[in-house]
């Protein structure tokens, strides 16, 4: 099969399209024919060699894919050849024509969902769900600011929060991004490049602030977030690319909570529950993953450059 292979960590061009042996499913494993692979920022951190979780070399990048089941190993009864599925994690990497997975990493893909949409689920939707409901304790009637709502995690968070009955504020840095965020169901959309946008947020909440903030760029926003939180408010740090100085006093009168998270810490049982919830939302149409760009597999280096640029409009996927 053709697969992207990384033989040494470094710049995007360390990713090369190679011909490698087809993987074979052992007991408890599922082999997926990949029709689309999702490109996540974390794939770029791992490829660069700078991430806390190093990959063994050589390796094929990618956690998220969608396609059809090619074959199953002994003991796998939940899937059969031909089933439409998406993956959340893969033993051999998703940037390939075939991806070998543990059965628990594979989930049913509703007929209404395209393969591109399926490749947008694993990391972004599971992260948004985890942040909103497990860490953020979101409940209907409360307010949430999705701080960076135009990308993979943000669009998912807006759809999930809206479907759960929250009042949703979302931000984007471009006109196209703001239109996209509004289309996902945000009640109010703000421009995180406008110096006055958090003042506007306070006006829109009658001076109260928001109950929950899902933060995609904490090194830029965390100090400001603490000033627009309501009493007992929570900030969930999803994304961060540097350091920041905060005033801890801003947490005190509000009894505020700052929570970090990584999807890698979610237990298998919690993940299984999250993906059941995602399936329900995909099936009833409240969750509609947004594919911003489709590129051929060989263009993985370009995809890694693009996914770190501003102006995200949903998900970048690679098509083998
Ligand atoms: P993405 O698709 O590239 O989206 C990035 C988002 O950040 C866009 O909405 C972008 O908006 C927004 N952004 C840019 N500048 C911003 C600012 N000053 N304030 C607020 N938002 C800003 O990436 P993603 O997949 O959604 O992931 C978002 C972040 O979460 C990444 O850093 C990623 O590594 C991290 N992440 C963490 C976990 C975890 O387990 N903790 C899981 C998944 C992702 P514009 O482009 O419109 O400006």
Coordinates of C-alpha atoms and ligand atoms in Angstrom, one line a residue:
X1 CA 0.0 0.0 0.0
X2 CA 1.0 3.6 -0.3
X3 CA 1.6 5.4 3.0
X4 CA 3.2 8.6 4.3
X5 CA 6.3 7.6 6.2
X6 CA 8.4 9.7 8.6
X7 CA 12.0 8.4 9.0
X8 CA 13.3 11.3 11.0
X9 CA 11.4 14.0 12.8
X10 CA 11.6 17.6 11.5
X11 CA 10.0 20.0 9.0
X12 CA 6.9 18.9 7.0
X13 CA 9.0 17.6 4.1
X14 CA 10.2 14.7 6.2
X15 CA 6.9 13.1 5.3
X16 CA 7.3 11.0 2.1
X17 CA 4.9 8.9 0.2
X18 CA 6.3 5.4 0.1
X19 CA 5.1 1.9 -0.8
X20 CA 5.1 -0.3 2.3
X21 CA 3.7 -3.8 3.0
X22 CA -0.1 -4.1 3.7
X23 CA -0.7 -4.6 7.4
X24 CA -2.6 -7.7 8.4
X25 CA -5.2 -7.7 11.3
X26 CA -4.3 -9.9 14.3
X27 CA -6.8 -11.0 16.9
X28 CA -8.9 -8.1 18.1
X29 CA -7.8 -5.8 15.3
X30 CA -9.6 -4.2 12.3
X31 CA -8.0 -3.2 9.0
X32 CA -9.6 -0.1 7.5
X33 CA -9.4 1.0 3.9
X34 CA -8.9 4.7 4.3
X35 CA -10.9 7.0 2.1
X36 CA -10.0 10.2 4.1
X37 CA -7.6 11.0 6.8
X38 CA -8.0 13.9 9.2
X39 CA -5.1 16.3 9.7
X40 CA -4.8 17.5 13.3
X41 CA -2.4 20.1 14.8
X42 CA -1.0 17.4 17.1
X43 CA 0.2 15.4 14.0
X44 CA 2.5 18.4 13.2
X45 CA 3.8 18.6 16.8
X46 CA 4.6 14.8 16.8
X47 CA 6.2 15.1 13.3
X48 CA 8.4 18.0 14.4
X49 CA 9.8 15.9 17.3
X50 CA 8.8 18.6 19.8
X51 CA 5.8 16.8 21.4
X52 CA 5.7 15.2 24.8
X53 CA 4.5 11.9 23.2
X54 CA 7.3 10.9 20.8
X55 CA 6.6 8.5 17.9
X56 CA 8.9 5.5 17.3
X57 CA 10.7 5.9 14.0
X58 CA 9.9 5.2 11.2
X59 CA 6.2 5.8 11.6
X60 CA 3.1 6.8 9.6
X61 CA 1.3 9.9 11.0
X62 CA -2.4 10.3 11.6
X63 CA -5.0 9.4 14.3
X64 CA -8.2 10.0 12.4
X65 CA -9.5 8.2 9.3
X66 CA -12.7 7.2 7.7
X67 CA -13.4 4.4 5.2
X68 CA -14.6 0.9 5.0
X69 CA -13.6 -2.3 6.9
X70 CA -11.2 -4.3 4.7
X71 CA -10.8 -7.3 7.1
X72 CA -11.2 -8.2 10.7
X73 CA -9.0 -10.3 13.0
X74 CA -10.1 -13.3 15.1
X75 CA -12.6 -12.5 17.7
X76 CA -13.9 -9.2 16.2
X77 CA -17.7 -9.5 16.0
X78 CA -18.7 -5.8 16.0
X79 CA -17.5 -5.2 12.4
X80 CA -17.4 -7.0 9.1
X81 CA -15.8 -6.3 5.7
X82 CA -17.5 -3.4 3.9
X83 CA -18.8 -1.6 7.0
X84 CA -18.5 2.2 6.9
X85 CA -16.4 3.3 9.8
X86 CA -14.3 6.1 11.3
X87 CA -11.2 5.6 13.5
X88 CA -10.1 7.4 16.6
X89 CA -6.5 6.4 16.8
X90 CA -4.8 3.8 14.6
X91 CA -1.9 1.4 15.3
X92 CA -0.2 2.0 12.0
X93 CA -1.2 5.6 11.2
X94 CA -4.1 7.1 9.3
X95 CA -2.1 8.8 6.4
X96 CA -2.2 5.6 4.3
X97 CA -4.3 3.5 2.1
X98 CA -4.9 1.0 4.9
X99 CA -4.9 1.6 8.6
X100 CA -4.6 -1.1 11.2
X101 CA -6.6 -0.4 14.4
X102 CA -7.6 -2.0 17.6
X103 CA -11.4 -2.8 17.4
X104 CA -12.0 -0.2 20.2
X105 CA -10.5 2.5 18.0
X106 CA -13.1 1.9 15.2
X107 CA -16.6 3.4 15.2
X108 CA -19.6 3.1 12.9
X109 CA -20.1 6.0 10.4
X110 CA -23.7 6.8 9.7
X111 CA -24.7 6.7 6.0
X112 CA -25.5 10.4 6.0
X113 CA -21.8 11.2 6.8
X114 CA -19.2 11.4 4.0
X115 CA -15.8 9.8 4.5
X116 CA -14.3 13.3 4.7
X117 CA -16.7 14.2 7.5
X118 CA -15.8 10.9 9.2
X119 CA -12.1 11.9 9.2
X120 CA -13.0 15.0 11.1
X121 CA -14.5 13.2 14.1
X122 CA -11.8 11.3 16.1
X123 CA -9.7 14.1 17.7
X124 CA -11.8 17.2 17.1
X125 CA -15.3 16.0 18.2
X126 CA -14.0 13.8 21.0
X127 CA -12.0 16.8 22.3
X128 CA -14.9 19.2 22.1
X129 CA -17.2 16.7 23.9
X130 CA -14.6 16.0 26.6
X131 CA -14.0 19.8 27.1
X132 CA -17.6 20.8 27.2
X133 CA -19.2 18.0 29.2
X134 CA -16.6 16.2 31.2
X135 CA -14.2 19.1 32.1
X136 CA -16.5 22.1 31.6
X137 CA -19.7 20.5 33.1
X138 CA -21.8 22.3 30.5
X139 CA -25.5 22.2 31.1
X140 CA -28.5 23.6 29.2
X141 CA -29.3 27.3 29.9
X142 CA -25.6 28.2 30.6
X143 CA -23.3 30.3 28.4
X144 CA -20.2 29.1 26.6
X145 CA -17.5 31.0 24.7
X146 CA -15.8 28.9 22.1
X147 CA -12.6 30.9 21.9
X148 CA -11.5 29.8 18.4
X149 CA -14.6 28.4 16.9
X150 CA -13.8 28.2 13.2
X151 CA -11.4 25.2 13.3
X152 CA -11.8 21.5 13.8
X153 CA -12.4 21.5 17.5
X154 CA -14.3 24.8 17.5
X155 CA -16.9 23.9 14.9
X156 CA -17.5 20.7 16.8
X157 CA -17.9 22.5 20.1
X158 CA -20.4 25.0 18.7
X159 CA -22.6 22.2 17.3
X160 CA -22.4 20.1 20.5
X161 CA -23.1 23.1 22.7
X162 CA -26.0 24.4 20.6
X163 CA -27.6 21.0 20.5
X164 CA -27.2 20.7 24.3
X165 CA -29.1 23.9 24.9
X166 CA -26.4 26.3 25.8
X167 CA -26.2 29.9 24.7
X168 CA -23.2 29.9 22.4
X169 CA -20.6 32.6 21.7
X170 CA -18.0 31.8 19.1
X171 CA -15.0 33.6 17.8
X172 CA -13.1 33.6 14.5
X173 CA -10.4 35.8 13.0
X174 CA -11.7 36.2 9.4
X175 CA -15.0 37.1 7.8
X176 CA -15.4 33.7 6.3
X177 CA -14.6 32.1 9.6
X178 CA -17.3 34.1 11.4
X179 CA -19.9 33.1 8.7
X180 CA -18.9 29.5 9.3
X181 CA -19.2 29.8 13.1
X182 CA -22.7 31.4 12.7
X183 CA -23.7 28.6 10.4
X184 CA -22.8 26.0 13.0
X185 CA -25.3 27.5 15.4
X186 CA -23.5 30.1 17.5
X187 CA -26.0 32.6 18.8
X188 CA -23.3 35.4 18.7
X189 CA -20.1 35.6 16.7
X190 CA -17.1 37.8 17.6
X191 CA -13.8 38.6 15.9
X192 CA -10.9 37.6 18.1
X193 CA -8.7 40.1 16.2
X194 CA -10.9 43.1 17.1
X195 CA -9.5 44.8 20.2
X196 CA -13.0 45.5 21.5
X197 CA -14.5 42.0 21.1
X198 CA -14.4 41.0 24.8
X199 CA -16.1 44.3 25.8
X200 CA -18.8 43.3 23.3
X201 CA -19.0 39.9 24.9
X202 CA -19.6 41.5 28.3
X203 CA -22.3 43.7 26.8
X204 CA -24.0 40.7 25.2
X205 CA -24.1 38.9 28.6
X206 CA -25.4 41.9 30.4
X207 CA -22.1 42.4 32.3
X208 CA -22.3 38.9 33.8
X209 CA -19.7 37.1 31.7
X210 CA -19.8 33.5 30.5
X211 CA -20.0 30.3 32.5
X212 CA -17.6 28.4 30.4
X213 CA -14.7 29.1 28.0
X214 CA -13.2 26.5 25.7
X215 CA -9.8 28.0 24.9
X216 CA -7.9 27.1 21.7
X217 CA -5.0 29.5 22.2
X218 CA -4.4 29.9 25.9
X219 CA -1.0 31.6 25.6
X220 CA -2.8 34.6 23.9
X221 CA -6.1 34.6 25.7
X222 CA -6.0 33.0 29.2
X223 CA -5.4 36.3 31.1
X224 CA -8.3 38.0 29.2
X225 CA -10.5 34.9 29.7
X226 CA -10.3 35.3 33.5
X227 CA -11.8 38.8 33.2
X228 CA -14.9 37.7 31.2
X229 CA -15.8 34.6 33.3
X230 CA -19.0 34.6 35.3
X231 CA -18.9 33.7 39.0
X232 CA -17.9 30.0 39.4
X233 CA -16.9 30.0 35.7
X234 CA -14.5 27.5 34.2
X235 CA -11.9 27.8 31.5
X236 CA -10.9 24.6 29.7
X237 CA -7.4 24.9 28.1
X238 CA -7.6 22.9 24.9
X239 CA -4.9 24.6 22.8
X240 CA -1.7 26.4 23.8
X241 CA 1.4 27.4 22.0
X242 CA 3.6 29.3 24.5
X243 CA 3.5 31.0 27.9
X244 CA 1.4 33.8 29.4
X245 CA 1.3 35.8 32.5
X246 CA -2.1 35.8 34.4
X247 CA -3.4 37.7 37.4
X248 CA -4.5 35.0 39.8
X249 CA -6.6 37.6 41.6
X250 CA -9.0 37.4 38.6
X251 CA -9.9 33.9 39.6
X252 CA -10.5 34.7 43.3
X253 CA -13.7 36.8 43.4
X254 CA -15.2 34.6 40.7
X255 CA -14.3 31.3 42.4
X256 CA -13.1 30.5 38.9
X257 CA -11.5 27.2 37.7
X258 CA -8.8 26.7 35.1
X259 CA -8.7 23.2 33.7
X260 CA -6.2 21.6 31.4
X261 CA -6.9 18.6 29.3
X262 CA -5.5 16.2 26.7
X263 CA -7.5 13.6 24.9
X264 CA -4.7 11.2 25.5
X265 CA -5.7 11.0 29.1
X266 CA -9.4 9.9 28.4
X267 CA -10.0 6.4 29.6
X268 CA -11.3 3.7 27.1
X269 CA -14.7 3.6 28.8
X270 CA -15.1 7.4 28.7
X271 CA -14.0 7.4 25.0
X272 CA -16.6 4.6 24.2
X273 CA -19.3 6.7 25.8
X274 CA -18.2 9.9 23.9
X275 CA -18.3 8.1 20.6
X276 CA -21.8 6.7 21.3
X277 CA -22.9 10.3 21.9
X278 CA -21.2 11.4 18.7
X279 CA -22.9 8.6 16.7
X280 CA -26.3 9.8 18.0
X281 CA -25.6 13.4 17.0
X282 CA -24.4 12.4 13.6
X283 CA -27.5 10.2 13.1
X284 CA -30.0 12.9 14.1
X285 CA -28.2 15.6 12.2
X286 CA -27.2 17.9 15.0
X287 CA -23.5 17.1 14.3
X288 CA -22.4 18.0 10.8
X289 CA -18.5 17.9 10.5
X290 CA -17.2 20.7 8.3
X291 CA -14.5 19.7 5.8
X292 CA -12.6 22.9 4.8
X293 CA -10.1 21.4 2.4
X294 CA -9.4 18.0 0.8
X295 CA -5.8 17.3 -0.4
X296 CA -4.2 14.2 -2.0
X297 CA -2.3 12.0 0.4
X298 CA 1.0 13.0 -1.2
X299 CA 0.3 16.6 -0.2
X300 CA 0.6 15.8 3.5
X301 CA 3.5 18.3 3.9
X302 CA 1.3 21.1 2.6
X303 CA -1.5 20.0 4.8
X304 CA 0.8 20.3 7.8
X305 CA 1.8 23.8 6.9
X306 CA -1.9 24.8 6.3
X307 CA -3.2 23.4 9.5
X308 CA -1.0 25.7 11.5
X309 CA -2.0 28.9 9.6
X310 CA -4.7 31.3 10.6
X311 CA -8.0 31.2 8.7
X312 CA -9.1 27.6 9.5
X313 CA -12.4 26.8 8.0
X314 CA -13.2 23.4 9.5
X315 CA -11.1 20.4 8.8
X316 CA -8.3 19.6 6.4
X317 CA -8.4 16.0 5.2
X318 CA -6.0 13.9 3.0
X319 CA -7.5 11.6 0.4
X320 CA -5.4 8.4 -0.5
Ligands
LIG1 P1 -7.5 24.4 13.8 O1 -8.6 23.6 13.1 O2 -6.3 24.7 13.2 O3 -8.2 25.7 14.4 C1 -7.5 26.7 15.1 C2 -8.5 27.6 15.7 O4 -7.8 28.6 16.6 C3 -9.2 28.5 14.7 O5 -10.6 28.6 15.0 C4 -8.5 29.8 14.8 O6 -9.3 30.9 14.4 C5 -8.3 29.9 16.3 N1 -7.5 31.0 16.7 C6 -6.4 31.6 16.0 N2 -6.0 32.7 16.7 C7 -6.8 32.8 17.8 C8 -6.9 33.7 18.9 N3 -6.1 34.7 19.0 N4 -7.9 33.5 19.8 C9 -8.7 32.4 19.7 N5 -8.7 31.5 18.7 C10 -7.7 31.7 17.8 O7 -7.1 23.5 15.1 P2 -8.1 22.6 16.0 O8 -7.9 21.2 15.5 O9 -9.4 23.2 16.2 O10 -7.3 22.6 17.4 C11 -7.2 23.9 18.1 C12 -6.1 23.8 19.2 O11 -6.4 22.8 20.2 C13 -4.8 23.4 18.6 O12 -3.8 24.1 19.3 C14 -4.6 21.9 18.9 O13 -3.3 21.5 19.0 C15 -5.4 21.9 20.2 N6 -6.0 20.6 20.5 C16 -5.8 20.1 21.8 C17 -6.4 18.9 22.1 C18 -6.2 18.4 23.5 O14 -6.4 17.2 23.7 N7 -5.9 19.2 24.5 C19 -7.1 18.1 21.2 C20 -7.3 18.7 19.9 C21 -6.7 19.9 19.6 P3 -9.0 31.8 13.0 O15 -8.2 30.9 12.1 O16 -10.4 32.1 12.5 O17 -8.3 33.0 13.5

